[in-house]
Amino acid sequence: MIYLQIFWVFFITNMLGYGGGPATIPLVQHEVVEVFGWLTEAEFAEVLAMGNALPGPIATKMAGYIGFMQGGVLGAVIALAATIMPSIILMLALMGVLMRYRESPQVKRLTIYVRPTVAVLLGAIALQLFFSGWQSIGWLHMVILIAASYACLEKFKVHPALVVLATLVYGAMLLG
């Protein structure tokens, strides 16, 4: 039964998550934290941070990890397959239609309408993770991490993956 649940979670979230991996993050969070209870908010935040720190698509990294934690190697394979399957199915089914109508004003308008929705979903999860972090590590560490991250990204132009890695090290050394 767990394998069917793993497949369902990652297939449906990736089927509905228009916009790629970042658009599916709030959907995956809802399913694995609130519906199935496989992870806590804090654990999901850690999985998300690690997924962002590693190269490659975030959706597949998260699916592989969560699938492995719930169902071992077979669970990871099922989660990965379920994550990429909607894209493959839709690409094969809609390639001709998309190529024919890609310059259509309706298609362009659809993309314009979907972008703010994805932005709001990502903003909502960012706020939720911010308040969760605020409660668990306190305001001082949050201010330090935010200020240092901002300075590294904006002033010193440090690669975002290195900033995420540095915050993980900070957390492991001072908060762990």
GROMACS .gro file of N, CA and C in nm:
model
  528
    1MET      N    1   0.082  -0.121   0.000
    1MET     CA    2   0.000   0.000   0.000
    1MET      C    3   0.086   0.127   0.000
    2ILE      N    4   0.200   0.124   0.069
    2ILE     CA    5   0.285   0.242   0.076
    2ILE      C    6   0.337   0.280  -0.063
    3TYR      N    7   0.365   0.182  -0.146
    3TYR     CA    8   0.416   0.211  -0.280
    3TYR      C    9   0.311   0.281  -0.366
    4LEU      N   10   0.187   0.240  -0.351
    4LEU     CA   11   0.079   0.306  -0.423
    4LEU      C   12   0.063   0.450  -0.374
    5GLN      N   13   0.074   0.471  -0.244
    5GLN     CA   14   0.064   0.606  -0.187
    5GLN      C   15   0.180   0.693  -0.237
    6ILE      N   16   0.300   0.638  -0.239
    6ILE     CA   17   0.416   0.712  -0.288
    6ILE      C   18   0.394   0.751  -0.433
    7PHE      N   19   0.351   0.655  -0.515
    7PHE     CA   20   0.326   0.684  -0.655
    7PHE      C   21   0.221   0.794  -0.669
    8TRP      N   22   0.112   0.780  -0.597
    8TRP     CA   23   0.001   0.874  -0.608
    8TRP      C   24   0.044   1.016  -0.570
    9VAL      N   25   0.115   1.030  -0.459
    9VAL     CA   26   0.159   1.162  -0.412
    9VAL      C   27   0.242   1.232  -0.519
   10PHE      N   28   0.342   1.164  -0.571
   10PHE     CA   29   0.433   1.231  -0.664
   10PHE      C   30   0.376   1.241  -0.805
   11PHE      N   31   0.291   1.149  -0.845
   11PHE     CA   32   0.230   1.159  -0.977
   11PHE      C   33   0.132   1.275  -0.982
   12ILE      N   34   0.043   1.282  -0.883
   12ILE     CA   35  -0.060   1.388  -0.882
   12ILE      C   36   0.003   1.525  -0.863
   13THR      N   37   0.096   1.538  -0.770
   13THR     CA   38   0.156   1.670  -0.748
   13THR      C   39   0.229   1.719  -0.871
   14ASN      N   40   0.295   1.630  -0.941
   14ASN     CA   41   0.366   1.671  -1.062
   14ASN      C   42   0.272   1.686  -1.181
   15MET      N   43   0.159   1.621  -1.178
   15MET     CA   44   0.059   1.642  -1.282
   15MET      C   45  -0.006   1.779  -1.266
   16LEU      N   46  -0.028   1.821  -1.142
   16LEU     CA   47  -0.095   1.948  -1.115
   16LEU      C   48   0.002   2.065  -1.102
   17GLY      N   49   0.128   2.038  -1.082
   17GLY     CA   50   0.227   2.144  -1.057
   17GLY      C   51   0.278   2.206  -1.184
   18TYR      N   52   0.198   2.287  -1.247
   18TYR     CA   53   0.241   2.355  -1.370
   18TYR      C   54   0.350   2.454  -1.337
   19GLY      N   55   0.462   2.443  -1.402
   19GLY     CA   56   0.572   2.536  -1.378
   19GLY      C   57   0.698   2.466  -1.331
   20GLY      N   58   0.696   2.333  -1.323
   20GLY     CA   59   0.816   2.260  -1.286
   20GLY      C   60   0.829   2.235  -1.137
   21GLY      N   61   0.950   2.197  -1.096
   21GLY     CA   62   0.977   2.159  -0.958
   21GLY      C   63   0.935   2.259  -0.853
   22PRO      N   64   0.974   2.388  -0.867
   22PRO     CA   65   0.933   2.484  -0.764
   22PRO      C   66   0.782   2.497  -0.748
   23ALA      N   67   0.708   2.478  -0.855
   23ALA     CA   68   0.563   2.488  -0.845
   23ALA      C   69   0.502   2.369  -0.771
   24THR      N   70   0.573   2.257  -0.768
   24THR     CA   71   0.519   2.139  -0.700
   24THR      C   72   0.553   2.136  -0.552
   25ILE      N   73   0.647   2.218  -0.508
   25ILE     CA   74   0.692   2.213  -0.368
   25ILE      C   75   0.576   2.230  -0.269
   26PRO      N   76   0.489   2.331  -0.284
   26PRO     CA   77   0.378   2.342  -0.189
   26PRO      C   78   0.282   2.223  -0.195
   27LEU      N   79   0.264   2.166  -0.312
   27LEU     CA   80   0.176   2.050  -0.325
   27LEU      C   81   0.236   1.928  -0.257
   28VAL      N   82   0.365   1.905  -0.278
   28VAL     CA   83   0.433   1.793  -0.213
   28VAL      C   84   0.431   1.813  -0.062
   29GLN      N   85   0.457   1.934  -0.018
   29GLN     CA   86   0.456   1.962   0.126
   29GLN      C   87   0.322   1.927   0.188
   30HIS      N   88   0.215   1.969   0.123
   30HIS     CA   89   0.081   1.940   0.175
   30HIS      C   90   0.060   1.790   0.189
   31GLU      N   91   0.097   1.716   0.086
   31GLU     CA   92   0.074   1.572   0.088
   31GLU      C   93   0.161   1.499   0.191
   32VAL      N   94   0.292   1.526   0.192
   32VAL     CA   95   0.381   1.448   0.278
   32VAL      C   96   0.377   1.493   0.424
   33VAL      N   97   0.341   1.619   0.448
   33VAL     CA   98   0.337   1.668   0.586
   33VAL      C   99   0.197   1.656   0.644
   34GLU      N  100   0.099   1.711   0.573
   34GLU     CA  101  -0.035   1.720   0.630
   34GLU      C  102  -0.122   1.598   0.603
   35VAL      N  103  -0.118   1.543   0.483
   35VAL     CA  104  -0.206   1.431   0.450
   35VAL      C  105  -0.152   1.300   0.504
   36PHE      N  106  -0.028   1.265   0.470
   36PHE     CA  107   0.027   1.135   0.510
   36PHE      C  108   0.111   1.140   0.636
   37GLY      N  109   0.161   1.258   0.674
   37GLY     CA  110   0.242   1.270   0.795
   37GLY      C  111   0.375   1.199   0.787
   38TRP      N  112   0.431   1.186   0.667
   38TRP     CA  113   0.560   1.119   0.651
   38TRP      C  114   0.673   1.205   0.705
   39LEU      N  115   0.658   1.336   0.699
   39LEU     CA  116   0.759   1.429   0.749
   39LEU      C  117   0.693   1.536   0.833
   40THR      N  118   0.770   1.593   0.925
   40THR     CA  119   0.723   1.710   0.998
   40THR      C  120   0.758   1.834   0.914
   41GLU      N  121   0.709   1.950   0.957
   41GLU     CA  122   0.743   2.075   0.888
   41GLU      C  123   0.894   2.097   0.886
   42ALA      N  124   0.958   2.070   1.000
   42ALA     CA  125   1.103   2.091   1.010
   42ALA      C  126   1.178   1.994   0.919
   43GLU      N  127   1.136   1.869   0.916
   43GLU     CA  128   1.202   1.771   0.828
   43GLU      C  129   1.183   1.809   0.681
   44PHE      N  130   1.062   1.855   0.646
   44PHE     CA  131   1.038   1.896   0.508
   44PHE      C  132   1.127   2.015   0.473
   45ALA      N  133   1.142   2.109   0.565
   45ALA     CA  134   1.229   2.224   0.541
   45ALA      C  135   1.373   2.179   0.517
   46GLU      N  136   1.419   2.079   0.590
   46GLU     CA  137   1.553   2.027   0.571
   46GLU      C  138   1.568   1.958   0.436
   47VAL      N  139   1.466   1.880   0.397
   47VAL     CA  140   1.469   1.815   0.266
   47VAL      C  141   1.471   1.920   0.155
   48LEU      N  142   1.393   2.024   0.172
   48LEU     CA  143   1.389   2.132   0.074
   48LEU      C  144   1.524   2.203   0.065
   49ALA      N  145   1.585   2.229   0.179
   49ALA     CA  146   1.716   2.295   0.180
   49ALA      C  147   1.822   2.208   0.112
   50MET      N  148   1.822   2.081   0.143
   50MET     CA  149   1.919   1.991   0.080
   50MET      C  150   1.892   1.979  -0.070
   51GLY      N  151   1.766   1.973  -0.107
   51GLY     CA  152   1.731   1.966  -0.248
   51GLY      C  153   1.778   2.088  -0.324
   52ASN      N  154   1.771   2.204  -0.261
   52ASN     CA  155   1.818   2.327  -0.324
   52ASN      C  156   1.970   2.334  -0.330
   53ALA      N  157   2.036   2.272  -0.234
   53ALA     CA  158   2.183   2.278  -0.229
   53ALA      C  159   2.248   2.187  -0.332
   54LEU      N  160   2.179   2.082  -0.372
   54LEU     CA  161   2.237   1.986  -0.466
   54LEU      C  162   2.203   2.024  -0.610
   55PRO      N  163   2.288   1.990  -0.704
   55PRO     CA  164   2.259   2.024  -0.844
   55PRO      C  165   2.147   1.936  -0.900
   56GLY      N  166   2.076   1.990  -0.997
   56GLY     CA  167   1.971   1.915  -1.065
   56GLY      C  168   1.832   1.959  -1.021
   57PRO      N  169   1.732   1.899  -1.083
   57PRO     CA  170   1.593   1.936  -1.054
   57PRO      C  171   1.554   1.903  -0.909
   58ILE      N  172   1.491   1.997  -0.843
   58ILE     CA  173   1.455   1.978  -0.703
   58ILE      C  174   1.346   1.873  -0.684
   59ALA      N  175   1.251   1.866  -0.775
   59ALA     CA  176   1.139   1.772  -0.759
   59ALA      C  177   1.188   1.628  -0.755
   60THR      N  178   1.281   1.594  -0.841
   60THR     CA  179   1.329   1.456  -0.843
   60THR      C  180   1.414   1.424  -0.720
   61LYS      N  181   1.491   1.520  -0.672
   61LYS     CA  182   1.572   1.496  -0.552
   61LYS      C  183   1.483   1.474  -0.431
   62MET      N  184   1.381   1.558  -0.418
   62MET     CA  185   1.289   1.544  -0.305
   62MET      C  186   1.212   1.413  -0.315
   63ALA      N  187   1.167   1.380  -0.435
   63ALA     CA  188   1.092   1.255  -0.453
   63ALA      C  189   1.178   1.135  -0.419
   64GLY      N  190   1.301   1.134  -0.468
   64GLY     CA  191   1.390   1.021  -0.439
   64GLY      C  192   1.415   1.004  -0.290
   65TYR      N  193   1.438   1.115  -0.221
   65TYR     CA  194   1.466   1.107  -0.078
   65TYR      C  195   1.342   1.061   0.000
   66ILE      N  196   1.230   1.125  -0.026
   66ILE     CA  197   1.108   1.091   0.048
   66ILE      C  198   1.064   0.949   0.015
   67GLY      N  199   1.073   0.912  -0.114
   67GLY     CA  200   1.039   0.774  -0.152
   67GLY      C  201   1.127   0.673  -0.084
   68PHE      N  202   1.257   0.702  -0.075
   68PHE     CA  203   1.350   0.611  -0.007
   68PHE      C  204   1.318   0.600   0.141
   69MET      N  205   1.290   0.712   0.205
   69MET     CA  206   1.260   0.710   0.349
   69MET      C  207   1.133   0.632   0.379
   70GLN      N  208   1.038   0.632   0.287
   70GLN     CA  209   0.911   0.563   0.313
   70GLN      C  210   0.908   0.420   0.260
   71GLY      N  211   0.982   0.393   0.153
   71GLY     CA  212   0.971   0.261   0.093
   71GLY      C  213   1.101   0.201   0.045
   72GLY      N  214   1.214   0.250   0.096
   72GLY     CA  215   1.343   0.194   0.057
   72GLY      C  216   1.377   0.226  -0.087
   73VAL      N  217   1.461   0.142  -0.147
   73VAL     CA  218   1.506   0.165  -0.283
   73VAL      C  219   1.389   0.159  -0.381
   74LEU      N  220   1.300   0.063  -0.364
   74LEU     CA  221   1.183   0.054  -0.451
   74LEU      C  222   1.095   0.178  -0.438
   75GLY      N  223   1.080   0.230  -0.317
   75GLY     CA  224   1.004   0.353  -0.296
   75GLY      C  225   1.066   0.471  -0.367
   76ALA      N  226   1.199   0.479  -0.366
   76ALA     CA  227   1.269   0.587  -0.436
   76ALA      C  228   1.248   0.576  -0.587
   77VAL      N  229   1.258   0.455  -0.639
   77VAL     CA  230   1.238   0.435  -0.784
   77VAL      C  231   1.095   0.472  -0.823
   78ILE      N  232   0.999   0.429  -0.744
   78ILE     CA  233   0.859   0.460  -0.772
   78ILE      C  234   0.834   0.610  -0.766
   79ALA      N  235   0.889   0.676  -0.664
   79ALA     CA  236   0.871   0.821  -0.651
   79ALA      C  237   0.934   0.896  -0.768
   80LEU      N  238   1.052   0.855  -0.809
   80LEU     CA  239   1.119   0.919  -0.923
   80LEU      C  240   1.040   0.897  -1.052
   81ALA      N  241   0.994   0.774  -1.072
   81ALA     CA  242   0.914   0.746  -1.193
   81ALA      C  243   0.785   0.826  -1.193
   82ALA      N  244   0.720   0.834  -1.078
   82ALA     CA  245   0.595   0.910  -1.069
   82ALA      C  246   0.618   1.059  -1.089
   83THR      N  247   0.735   1.107  -1.053
   83THR     CA  248   0.767   1.249  -1.069
   83THR      C  249   0.787   1.286  -1.216
   84ILE      N  250   0.855   1.201  -1.291
   84ILE     CA  251   0.883   1.236  -1.430
   84ILE      C  252   0.775   1.188  -1.527
   85MET      N  253   0.691   1.094  -1.485
   85MET     CA  254   0.590   1.039  -1.573
   85MET      C  255   0.489   1.142  -1.627
   86PRO      N  256   0.437   1.234  -1.545
   86PRO     CA  257   0.343   1.333  -1.601
   86PRO      C  258   0.403   1.416  -1.713
   87SER      N  259   0.528   1.455  -1.697
   87SER     CA  260   0.594   1.534  -1.801
   87SER      C  261   0.608   1.454  -1.929
   88ILE      N  262   0.647   1.330  -1.917
   88ILE     CA  263   0.665   1.246  -2.035
   88ILE      C  264   0.531   1.224  -2.105
   89ILE      N  265   0.429   1.192  -2.027
   89ILE     CA  266   0.296   1.169  -2.085
   89ILE      C  267   0.245   1.295  -2.155
   90LEU      N  268   0.253   1.407  -2.087
   90LEU     CA  269   0.203   1.531  -2.146
   90LEU      C  270   0.285   1.575  -2.267
   91MET      N  271   0.416   1.556  -2.262
   91MET     CA  272   0.498   1.593  -2.377
   91MET      C  273   0.461   1.510  -2.499
   92LEU      N  274   0.444   1.381  -2.480
   92LEU     CA  275   0.408   1.295  -2.592
   92LEU      C  276   0.269   1.326  -2.645
   93ALA      N  277   0.176   1.349  -2.554
   93ALA     CA  278   0.036   1.372  -2.595
   93ALA      C  279   0.014   1.510  -2.655
   94LEU      N  280   0.083   1.609  -2.604
   94LEU     CA  281   0.053   1.746  -2.643
   94LEU      C  282   0.158   1.812  -2.733
   95MET      N  283   0.263   1.741  -2.768
   95MET     CA  284   0.370   1.803  -2.846
   95MET      C  285   0.318   1.863  -2.976
   96GLY      N  286   0.238   1.790  -3.048
   96GLY     CA  287   0.185   1.842  -3.174
   96GLY      C  288   0.098   1.963  -3.155
   97VAL      N  289   0.012   1.959  -3.055
   97VAL     CA  290  -0.078   2.071  -3.028
   97VAL      C  291   0.002   2.194  -2.984
   98LEU      N  292   0.098   2.174  -2.896
   98LEU     CA  293   0.178   2.286  -2.849
   98LEU      C  294   0.259   2.349  -2.962
   99MET      N  295   0.315   2.267  -3.048
   99MET     CA  296   0.393   2.321  -3.159
   99MET      C  297   0.304   2.401  -3.255
  100ARG      N  298   0.181   2.356  -3.272
  100ARG     CA  299   0.091   2.423  -3.364
  100ARG      C  300   0.041   2.556  -3.308
  101TYR      N  301   0.018   2.562  -3.176
  101TYR     CA  302  -0.044   2.680  -3.116
  101TYR      C  303   0.050   2.758  -3.023
  102ARG      N  304   0.180   2.737  -3.031
  102ARG     CA  305   0.270   2.803  -2.936
  102ARG      C  306   0.271   2.954  -2.947
  103GLU      N  307   0.237   3.009  -3.060
  103GLU     CA  308   0.231   3.154  -3.077
  103GLU      C  309   0.091   3.210  -3.053
  104SER      N  310   0.000   3.124  -3.014
  104SER     CA  311  -0.139   3.166  -2.991
  104SER      C  312  -0.148   3.262  -2.873
  105PRO      N  313  -0.228   3.367  -2.885
  105PRO     CA  314  -0.245   3.461  -2.772
  105PRO      C  315  -0.305   3.394  -2.648
  106GLN      N  316  -0.390   3.293  -2.669
  106GLN     CA  317  -0.450   3.223  -2.555
  106GLN      C  318  -0.345   3.146  -2.475
  107VAL      N  319  -0.254   3.082  -2.545
  107VAL     CA  320  -0.149   3.007  -2.477
  107VAL      C  321  -0.056   3.102  -2.402
  108LYS      N  322  -0.020   3.212  -2.464
  108LYS     CA  323   0.064   3.311  -2.398
  108LYS      C  324  -0.006   3.371  -2.276
  109ARG      N  325  -0.137   3.395  -2.288
  109ARG     CA  326  -0.214   3.450  -2.177
  109ARG      C  327  -0.220   3.350  -2.061
  110LEU      N  328  -0.237   3.220  -2.092
  110LEU     CA  329  -0.239   3.118  -1.989
  110LEU      C  330  -0.110   3.120  -1.908
  111THR      N  331   0.002   3.131  -1.975
  111THR     CA  332   0.131   3.137  -1.906
  111THR      C  333   0.140   3.261  -1.818
  112ILE      N  334   0.091   3.372  -1.867
  112ILE     CA  335   0.093   3.496  -1.789
  112ILE      C  336   0.007   3.483  -1.663
  113TYR      N  337  -0.106   3.413  -1.674
  113TYR     CA  338  -0.196   3.397  -1.559
  113TYR      C  339  -0.142   3.297  -1.457
  114VAL      N  340  -0.067   3.198  -1.502
  114VAL     CA  341  -0.019   3.094  -1.411
  114VAL      C  342   0.100   3.143  -1.328
  115ARG      N  343   0.183   3.227  -1.383
  115ARG     CA  344   0.303   3.273  -1.312
  115ARG      C  345   0.273   3.337  -1.176
  116PRO      N  346   0.175   3.427  -1.165
  116PRO     CA  347   0.148   3.484  -1.032
  116PRO      C  348   0.097   3.379  -0.932
  117THR      N  349   0.025   3.282  -0.981
  117THR     CA  350  -0.024   3.175  -0.892
  117THR      C  351   0.093   3.098  -0.834
  118VAL      N  352   0.188   3.063  -0.916
  118VAL     CA  353   0.308   2.992  -0.869
  118VAL      C  354   0.385   3.080  -0.772
  119ALA      N  355   0.396   3.209  -0.801
  119ALA     CA  356   0.467   3.301  -0.712
  119ALA      C  357   0.399   3.308  -0.575
  120VAL      N  358   0.268   3.313  -0.573
  120VAL     CA  359   0.195   3.319  -0.446
  120VAL      C  360   0.215   3.189  -0.367
  121LEU      N  361   0.210   3.075  -0.434
  121LEU     CA  362   0.232   2.947  -0.365
  121LEU      C  363   0.372   2.940  -0.306
  122LEU      N  364   0.472   2.983  -0.383
  122LEU     CA  365   0.610   2.983  -0.331
  122LEU      C  366   0.627   3.083  -0.217
  123GLY      N  367   0.561   3.199  -0.229
  123GLY     CA  368   0.565   3.297  -0.120
  123GLY      C  369   0.502   3.244   0.007
  124ALA      N  370   0.390   3.173  -0.008
  124ALA     CA  371   0.323   3.116   0.109
  124ALA      C  372   0.410   3.014   0.180
  125ILE      N  373   0.475   2.927   0.103
  125ILE     CA  374   0.562   2.828   0.167
  125ILE      C  375   0.685   2.894   0.229
  126ALA      N  376   0.736   3.000   0.165
  126ALA     CA  377   0.850   3.072   0.222
  126ALA      C  378   0.813   3.135   0.356
  127LEU      N  379   0.696   3.196   0.364
  127LEU     CA  380   0.651   3.254   0.491
  127LEU      C  381   0.631   3.147   0.597
  128GLN      N  382   0.572   3.036   0.557
  128GLN     CA  383   0.549   2.927   0.652
  128GLN      C  384   0.683   2.875   0.705
  129LEU      N  385   0.780   2.856   0.618
  129LEU     CA  386   0.911   2.809   0.662
  129LEU      C  387   0.983   2.914   0.746
  130PHE      N  388   0.964   3.043   0.712
  130PHE     CA  389   1.024   3.150   0.790
  130PHE      C  390   0.973   3.147   0.934
  131PHE      N  391   0.842   3.140   0.952
  131PHE     CA  392   0.786   3.140   1.087
  131PHE      C  393   0.819   3.012   1.162
  132SER      N  394   0.826   2.902   1.090
  132SER     CA  395   0.868   2.777   1.154
  132SER      C  396   1.012   2.788   1.204
  133GLY      N  397   1.099   2.844   1.122
  133GLY     CA  398   1.239   2.864   1.162
  133GLY      C  399   1.251   2.963   1.276
  134TRP      N  400   1.172   3.070   1.269
  134TRP     CA  401   1.173   3.172   1.374
  134TRP      C  402   1.141   3.109   1.509
  135GLN      N  403   1.041   3.021   1.511
  135GLN     CA  404   1.000   2.957   1.636
  135GLN      C  405   1.103   2.857   1.685
  136SER      N  406   1.168   2.788   1.593
  136SER     CA  407   1.258   2.681   1.637
  136SER      C  408   1.399   2.731   1.671
  137ILE      N  409   1.451   2.835   1.602
  137ILE     CA  410   1.589   2.877   1.630
  137ILE      C  411   1.599   3.015   1.692
  138GLY      N  412   1.490   3.090   1.693
  138GLY     CA  413   1.493   3.222   1.758
  138GLY      C  414   1.526   3.334   1.662
  139TRP      N  415   1.497   3.456   1.708
  139TRP     CA  416   1.509   3.572   1.621
  139TRP      C  417   1.654   3.608   1.590
  140LEU      N  418   1.744   3.589   1.686
  140LEU     CA  419   1.884   3.627   1.665
  140LEU      C  420   1.946   3.548   1.550
  141HIS      N  421   1.931   3.417   1.554
  141HIS     CA  422   1.988   3.334   1.447
  141HIS      C  423   1.920   3.363   1.313
  142MET      N  424   1.791   3.391   1.315
  142MET     CA  425   1.722   3.424   1.190
  142MET      C  426   1.777   3.553   1.130
  143VAL      N  427   1.798   3.654   1.213
  143VAL     CA  428   1.852   3.781   1.164
  143VAL      C  429   1.993   3.762   1.109
  144ILE      N  430   2.074   3.685   1.179
  144ILE     CA  431   2.210   3.658   1.132
  144ILE      C  432   2.207   3.587   0.997
  145LEU      N  433   2.127   3.483   0.986
  145LEU     CA  434   2.120   3.406   0.862
  145LEU      C  435   2.065   3.490   0.746
  146ILE      N  436   1.961   3.569   0.773
  146ILE     CA  437   1.902   3.652   0.667
  146ILE      C  438   2.002   3.759   0.622
  147ALA      N  439   2.064   3.828   0.716
  147ALA     CA  440   2.158   3.935   0.682
  147ALA      C  441   2.281   3.879   0.608
  148ALA      N  442   2.335   3.770   0.659
  148ALA     CA  443   2.453   3.712   0.594
  148ALA      C  444   2.419   3.658   0.455
  149SER      N  445   2.305   3.595   0.442
  149SER     CA  446   2.263   3.543   0.311
  149SER      C  447   2.242   3.656   0.213
  150TYR      N  448   2.174   3.760   0.257
  150TYR     CA  449   2.150   3.874   0.169
  150TYR      C  450   2.281   3.937   0.123
  151ALA      N  451   2.372   3.957   0.218
  151ALA     CA  452   2.502   4.017   0.183
  151ALA      C  453   2.579   3.928   0.086
  152CYS      N  454   2.580   3.799   0.112
  152CYS     CA  455   2.652   3.708   0.022
  152CYS      C  456   2.593   3.708  -0.118
  153LEU      N  457   2.460   3.705  -0.127
  153LEU     CA  458   2.395   3.698  -0.257
  153LEU      C  459   2.401   3.829  -0.333
  154GLU      N  460   2.373   3.939  -0.266
  154GLU     CA  461   2.361   4.068  -0.335
  154GLU      C  462   2.492   4.145  -0.346
  155LYS      N  463   2.568   4.148  -0.239
  155LYS     CA  464   2.690   4.230  -0.240
  155LYS      C  465   2.809   4.154  -0.298
  156PHE      N  466   2.826   4.030  -0.253
  156PHE     CA  467   2.944   3.954  -0.293
  156PHE      C  468   2.918   3.857  -0.408
  157LYS      N  469   2.793   3.846  -0.451
  157LYS     CA  470   2.755   3.762  -0.566
  157LYS      C  471   2.799   3.616  -0.550
  158VAL      N  472   2.783   3.563  -0.429
  158VAL     CA  473   2.815   3.423  -0.402
  158VAL      C  474   2.705   3.337  -0.462
  159HIS      N  475   2.741   3.224  -0.518
  159HIS     CA  476   2.642   3.134  -0.578
  159HIS      C  477   2.542   3.089  -0.471
  160PRO      N  478   2.412   3.085  -0.504
  160PRO     CA  479   2.309   3.047  -0.405
  160PRO      C  480   2.332   2.911  -0.341
  161ALA      N  481   2.385   2.815  -0.415
  161ALA     CA  482   2.411   2.682  -0.357
  161ALA      C  483   2.514   2.692  -0.244
  162LEU      N  484   2.613   2.778  -0.261
  162LEU     CA  485   2.713   2.795  -0.155
  162LEU      C  486   2.653   2.864  -0.033
  163VAL      N  487   2.560   2.955  -0.055
  163VAL     CA  488   2.492   3.021   0.057
  163VAL      C  489   2.409   2.920   0.134
  164VAL      N  490   2.336   2.835   0.062
  164VAL     CA  491   2.257   2.730   0.128
  164VAL      C  492   2.349   2.637   0.205
  165LEU      N  493   2.460   2.598   0.145
  165LEU     CA  494   2.556   2.510   0.212
  165LEU      C  495   2.610   2.577   0.339
  166ALA      N  496   2.642   2.704   0.330
  166ALA     CA  497   2.693   2.776   0.447
  166ALA      C  498   2.589   2.783   0.559
  167THR      N  499   2.463   2.804   0.522
  167THR     CA  500   2.359   2.808   0.627
  167THR      C  501   2.339   2.670   0.689
  168LEU      N  502   2.357   2.564   0.608
  168LEU     CA  503   2.348   2.428   0.664
  168LEU      C  504   2.462   2.404   0.763
  169VAL      N  505   2.581   2.449   0.727
  169VAL     CA  506   2.696   2.434   0.817
  169VAL      C  507   2.674   2.514   0.944
  170TYR      N  508   2.627   2.637   0.929
  170TYR     CA  509   2.595   2.722   1.046
  170TYR      C  510   2.496   2.649   1.137
  171GLY      N  511   2.390   2.598   1.078
  171GLY     CA  512   2.291   2.527   1.158
  171GLY      C  513   2.346   2.403   1.226
  172ALA      N  514   2.428   2.328   1.155
  172ALA     CA  515   2.484   2.205   1.212
  172ALA      C  516   2.581   2.236   1.325
  173MET      N  517   2.661   2.342   1.309
  173MET     CA  518   2.763   2.374   1.409
  173MET      C  519   2.705   2.446   1.530
  174LEU      N  520   2.618   2.543   1.507
  174LEU     CA  521   2.571   2.627   1.618
  174LEU      C  522   2.433   2.590   1.671
  175LEU      N  523   2.354   2.523   1.590
  175LEU     CA  524   2.217   2.494   1.634
  175LEU      C  525   2.193   2.347   1.658
  176GLY      N  526   2.279   2.263   1.603
  176GLY     CA  527   2.259   2.118   1.610
  176GLY      C  528   2.296   2.065   1.741
   0.00000   0.00000   0.00000
